[in-house]
Amino acid sequence: MPENQQFNVGKKTDDLTIDFASVMAVAVHDMKNSLGVLLQSIEDLSKSLPPSEDASRQHIVDLHYEANRMNITLVQILSLYRVELDALPLNIDECFMEDLVYELIESNKTYSKQKNLICTLDVKSELSWFTDKDLLFLLLNDVIGNAIRYGAGEIKISALVDKSYLCITVEDNGPGYPQSMLDMSAASMESLCLSEGRTGLGLFFARMIAQTHKNKDRQGSIELSNNSVTGGSIFKVLLP
């Protein structure tokens, strides 16, 4: 290759066009598929360990969590790319909240079982809402996973209708949200600091999902707070 030849993102150079964003999207999709296989293998390995291998199982469960976090991040990146293209699909259909919550519990069963997590539900079986179930699952699954990871021993998931909004709340008895995260919950994408360990991408993604749900002049939102009594975190998503 000539020394002065360069590859410019999205520009044509010597009859070769490189759209870096599209390349990244394809790469993310492939990595996500590979991680799916890895996660299944980790779950199978955990189930095959005898009860006496508790320490080994703990290491495997931690590995499962980290791999799942990578998978969630890749999904978020891919979704943000689709938003930029105005191609993020929003599939609105009737969703029963009890079914959604049970799927969330099943998704986190491997990790919550090892952590001896107590999960209580306050969701009426007849409660349903028109929403994108897959996107809402991604949002809440990330919230629950973080609650378990950061020390919650008890989680309560509730859902109700308040002032024509569906309100889903995830509460825990962990250490609560740091002030920096509470401040970041309303931050714009431009203000996120990629040089820091926690960029706020998860919060931005959650708010993006909520806000894509619209009904006339109303749109969804998220709220973060800490319990004034227990100190644990409270995450709310409100959908019109």
mmCIF file of C-alpha atoms in Angstrom, residues 19-192:
data_model
loop_
_atom_site.group_PDB
_atom_site.id
_atom_site.type_symbol
_atom_site.label_atom_id
_atom_site.label_comp_id
_atom_site.label_asym_id
_atom_site.label_seq_id
_atom_site.Cartn_x
_atom_site.Cartn_y
_atom_site.Cartn_z
ATOM 1 C CA ASP A 19 -18.663 2.953 5.871
ATOM 2 C CA PHE A 20 -17.251 2.448 9.349
ATOM 3 C CA ALA A 21 -20.647 2.694 11.067
ATOM 4 C CA SER A 22 -22.067 -0.097 8.896
ATOM 5 C CA VAL A 23 -18.976 -2.255 9.437
ATOM 6 C CA MET A 24 -19.321 -1.788 13.194
ATOM 7 C CA ALA A 25 -23.012 -2.685 13.057
ATOM 8 C CA VAL A 26 -22.257 -5.953 11.262
ATOM 9 C CA ALA A 27 -19.388 -6.724 13.669
ATOM 10 C CA VAL A 28 -21.598 -6.018 16.687
ATOM 11 C CA HIS A 29 -24.283 -8.326 15.310
ATOM 12 C CA ASP A 30 -21.749 -11.141 14.833
ATOM 13 C CA MET A 31 -20.287 -10.647 18.324
ATOM 14 C CA LYS A 32 -23.774 -10.700 19.809
ATOM 15 C CA ASN A 33 -24.480 -14.051 18.163
ATOM 16 C CA SER A 34 -21.208 -15.488 19.462
ATOM 17 C CA LEU A 35 -21.947 -14.242 22.962
ATOM 18 C CA GLY A 36 -25.341 -15.937 22.816
ATOM 19 C CA VAL A 37 -23.634 -19.272 22.226
ATOM 20 C CA LEU A 38 -21.129 -18.534 24.995
ATOM 21 C CA LEU A 39 -23.881 -17.671 27.479
ATOM 22 C CA GLN A 40 -25.699 -20.916 26.773
ATOM 23 C CA SER A 41 -22.475 -22.886 27.253
ATOM 24 C CA ILE A 42 -21.829 -21.143 30.580
ATOM 25 C CA GLU A 43 -25.352 -21.989 31.783
ATOM 26 C CA ASP A 44 -24.912 -25.643 30.793
ATOM 27 C CA LEU A 45 -21.565 -25.788 32.589
ATOM 28 C CA SER A 46 -23.056 -24.277 35.747
ATOM 29 C CA LYS A 47 -25.843 -26.865 35.782
ATOM 30 C CA SER A 48 -23.359 -29.725 35.398
ATOM 31 C CA LEU A 49 -21.351 -28.823 38.514
ATOM 32 C CA PRO A 50 -22.055 -30.853 41.667
ATOM 33 C CA PRO A 51 -23.376 -29.012 44.769
ATOM 34 C CA SER A 52 -19.971 -29.303 46.448
ATOM 35 C CA GLU A 53 -18.393 -27.047 43.802
ATOM 36 C CA ASP A 54 -19.982 -23.875 45.108
ATOM 37 C CA ALA A 55 -16.861 -21.711 44.672
ATOM 38 C CA SER A 56 -16.467 -22.825 41.064
ATOM 39 C CA ARG A 57 -20.143 -22.173 40.428
ATOM 40 C CA GLN A 58 -19.774 -18.652 41.812
ATOM 41 C CA HIS A 59 -16.927 -17.946 39.386
ATOM 42 C CA ILE A 60 -19.015 -19.293 36.515
ATOM 43 C CA VAL A 61 -22.025 -17.214 37.529
ATOM 44 C CA ASP A 62 -19.849 -14.080 37.652
ATOM 45 C CA LEU A 63 -18.535 -14.962 34.194
ATOM 46 C CA HIS A 64 -22.128 -15.374 32.994
ATOM 47 C CA TYR A 65 -23.005 -11.933 34.321
ATOM 48 C CA GLU A 66 -20.072 -10.237 32.603
ATOM 49 C CA ALA A 67 -20.792 -11.996 29.301
ATOM 50 C CA ASN A 68 -24.446 -10.994 29.595
ATOM 51 C CA ARG A 69 -23.446 -7.384 30.270
ATOM 52 C CA MET A 70 -21.346 -7.428 27.100
ATOM 53 C CA ASN A 71 -24.322 -8.805 25.194
ATOM 54 C CA ILE A 72 -26.619 -6.090 26.562
ATOM 55 C CA THR A 73 -24.123 -3.378 25.627
ATOM 56 C CA LEU A 74 -23.866 -4.724 22.092
ATOM 57 C CA VAL A 75 -27.650 -4.697 21.770
ATOM 58 C CA GLN A 76 -27.676 -1.093 22.983
ATOM 59 C CA ILE A 77 -25.023 -0.055 20.470
ATOM 60 C CA LEU A 78 -26.879 -1.773 17.636
ATOM 61 C CA SER A 79 -30.147 -0.112 18.657
ATOM 62 C CA LEU A 80 -28.523 3.319 18.814
ATOM 63 C CA TYR A 81 -27.147 2.784 15.319
ATOM 64 C CA ARG A 82 -30.634 1.920 14.084
ATOM 65 C CA VAL A 83 -32.020 5.036 15.757
ATOM 66 C CA GLU A 84 -29.477 7.100 13.831
ATOM 67 C CA LEU A 85 -30.791 5.511 10.634
ATOM 68 C CA ASP A 86 -34.402 5.988 11.762
ATOM 69 C CA ALA A 87 -34.652 2.219 11.476
ATOM 70 C CA LEU A 88 -35.250 1.133 15.072
ATOM 71 C CA PRO A 89 -38.324 -1.076 14.808
ATOM 72 C CA LEU A 90 -41.082 -0.385 17.310
ATOM 73 C CA ASN A 91 -43.464 -3.319 17.448
ATOM 74 C CA ILE A 92 -46.417 -2.245 19.565
ATOM 75 C CA ASP A 93 -48.745 -4.997 20.697
ATOM 76 C CA GLU A 94 -50.694 -5.982 23.788
ATOM 77 C CA CYS A 95 -48.365 -7.242 26.505
ATOM 78 C CA PHE A 96 -49.447 -8.808 29.807
ATOM 79 C CA MET A 97 -47.188 -7.467 32.533
ATOM 80 C CA GLU A 98 -47.224 -10.655 34.597
ATOM 81 C CA ASP A 99 -45.882 -12.641 31.630
ATOM 82 C CA LEU A 100 -43.153 -10.057 31.060
ATOM 83 C CA VAL A 101 -42.069 -10.106 34.711
ATOM 84 C CA TYR A 102 -41.877 -13.895 34.808
ATOM 85 C CA GLU A 103 -39.687 -13.836 31.690
ATOM 86 C CA LEU A 104 -37.397 -11.335 33.427
ATOM 87 C CA ILE A 105 -37.119 -13.570 36.480
ATOM 88 C CA GLU A 106 -36.330 -16.580 34.296
ATOM 89 C CA SER A 107 -33.682 -14.614 32.394
ATOM 90 C CA ASN A 108 -31.867 -13.794 35.646
ATOM 91 C CA LYS A 109 -32.444 -17.139 37.349
ATOM 92 C CA THR A 110 -28.845 -18.376 37.069
ATOM 93 C CA TYR A 111 -27.398 -15.292 38.717
ATOM 94 C CA SER A 112 -30.175 -14.662 41.262
ATOM 95 C CA LYS A 113 -30.133 -18.261 42.490
ATOM 96 C CA GLN A 114 -26.415 -18.095 43.256
ATOM 97 C CA LYS A 115 -26.922 -14.758 45.054
ATOM 98 C CA ASN A 116 -29.898 -16.112 47.055
ATOM 99 C CA LEU A 117 -31.997 -13.249 45.736
ATOM 100 C CA ILE A 118 -35.513 -12.790 47.116
ATOM 101 C CA CYS A 119 -37.867 -11.393 44.479
ATOM 102 C CA THR A 120 -41.391 -10.255 45.247
ATOM 103 C CA LEU A 121 -44.009 -9.270 42.683
ATOM 104 C CA ASP A 122 -46.934 -6.907 42.776
ATOM 105 C CA VAL A 123 -48.473 -7.320 39.336
ATOM 106 C CA LYS A 124 -52.095 -8.171 38.625
ATOM 107 C CA SER A 125 -52.533 -11.012 36.172
ATOM 108 C CA GLU A 126 -55.063 -9.054 34.087
ATOM 109 C CA LEU A 127 -52.863 -5.963 33.689
ATOM 110 C CA SER A 128 -51.871 -5.471 30.066
ATOM 111 C CA TRP A 129 -50.522 -2.566 28.022
ATOM 112 C CA PHE A 130 -49.754 -1.832 24.401
ATOM 113 C CA THR A 131 -45.979 -1.637 24.237
ATOM 114 C CA ASP A 132 -42.907 -3.040 22.498
ATOM 115 C CA LYS A 133 -42.356 -6.065 24.709
ATOM 116 C CA ASP A 134 -38.853 -6.854 23.432
ATOM 117 C CA LEU A 135 -37.509 -3.350 24.013
ATOM 118 C CA LEU A 136 -39.176 -3.119 27.422
ATOM 119 C CA PHE A 137 -37.650 -6.474 28.347
ATOM 120 C CA LEU A 138 -34.172 -5.213 27.421
ATOM 121 C CA LEU A 139 -34.659 -2.100 29.524
ATOM 122 C CA LEU A 140 -35.877 -3.901 32.652
ATOM 123 C CA ASN A 141 -33.474 -6.816 32.317
ATOM 124 C CA ASP A 142 -30.559 -4.401 32.519
ATOM 125 C CA VAL A 143 -32.038 -2.746 35.622
ATOM 126 C CA ILE A 144 -32.556 -6.060 37.419
ATOM 127 C CA GLY A 145 -29.116 -7.376 36.470
ATOM 128 C CA ASN A 146 -27.448 -4.264 37.857
ATOM 129 C CA ALA A 147 -29.441 -4.473 41.081
ATOM 130 C CA ILE A 148 -28.238 -8.043 41.638
ATOM 131 C CA ARG A 149 -24.676 -7.200 40.665
ATOM 132 C CA TYR A 150 -24.392 -4.276 43.045
ATOM 133 C CA GLY A 151 -25.472 -6.066 46.173
ATOM 134 C CA ALA A 152 -29.248 -6.299 46.250
ATOM 135 C CA GLY A 153 -30.540 -9.255 48.247
ATOM 136 C CA GLU A 154 -34.181 -8.378 47.704
ATOM 137 C CA ILE A 155 -35.954 -6.985 44.652
ATOM 138 C CA LYS A 156 -39.562 -5.949 44.277
ATOM 139 C CA ILE A 157 -41.141 -5.552 40.845
ATOM 140 C CA SER A 158 -44.496 -3.820 40.639
ATOM 141 C CA ALA A 159 -46.717 -2.558 37.852
ATOM 142 C CA LEU A 160 -49.835 -0.404 37.919
ATOM 143 C CA VAL A 161 -51.678 2.244 35.934
ATOM 144 C CA ASP A 162 -51.342 5.769 37.284
ATOM 145 C CA LYS A 163 -52.825 8.840 35.552
ATOM 146 C CA SER A 164 -53.131 6.974 32.222
ATOM 147 C CA TYR A 165 -49.503 5.844 32.346
ATOM 148 C CA LEU A 166 -48.226 2.326 32.894
ATOM 149 C CA CYS A 167 -45.773 2.559 35.789
ATOM 150 C CA ILE A 168 -43.308 -0.305 36.265
ATOM 151 C CA THR A 169 -41.093 -0.036 39.328
ATOM 152 C CA VAL A 170 -38.008 -2.048 40.294
ATOM 153 C CA GLU A 171 -36.950 -1.508 43.912
ATOM 154 C CA ASP A 172 -34.053 -3.141 45.755
ATOM 155 C CA ASN A 173 -32.309 -3.093 49.132
ATOM 156 C CA GLY A 174 -28.834 -2.495 47.731
ATOM 157 C CA PRO A 175 -26.604 0.545 48.293
ATOM 158 C CA GLY A 176 -28.714 2.781 46.044
ATOM 159 C CA TYR A 177 -27.750 4.946 43.095
ATOM 160 C CA PRO A 178 -24.732 7.227 43.538
ATOM 161 C CA GLN A 179 -25.475 10.911 43.118
ATOM 162 C CA SER A 180 -23.520 10.981 39.857
ATOM 163 C CA MET A 181 -25.914 8.425 38.339
ATOM 164 C CA LEU A 182 -28.966 10.277 39.601
ATOM 165 C CA ASP A 183 -27.588 13.398 37.904
ATOM 166 C CA MET A 184 -26.758 11.429 34.755
ATOM 167 C CA SER A 185 -30.282 10.043 34.385
ATOM 168 C CA ALA A 186 -31.361 13.220 32.626
ATOM 169 C CA ALA A 187 -28.112 13.835 30.731
ATOM 170 C CA SER A 188 -28.018 14.176 26.967
ATOM 171 C CA MET A 189 -25.970 11.803 24.839
ATOM 172 C CA GLU A 190 -23.537 14.602 24.016
ATOM 173 C CA SER A 191 -22.683 15.056 27.696
ATOM 174 C CA LEU A 192 -21.685 11.442 28.327
#
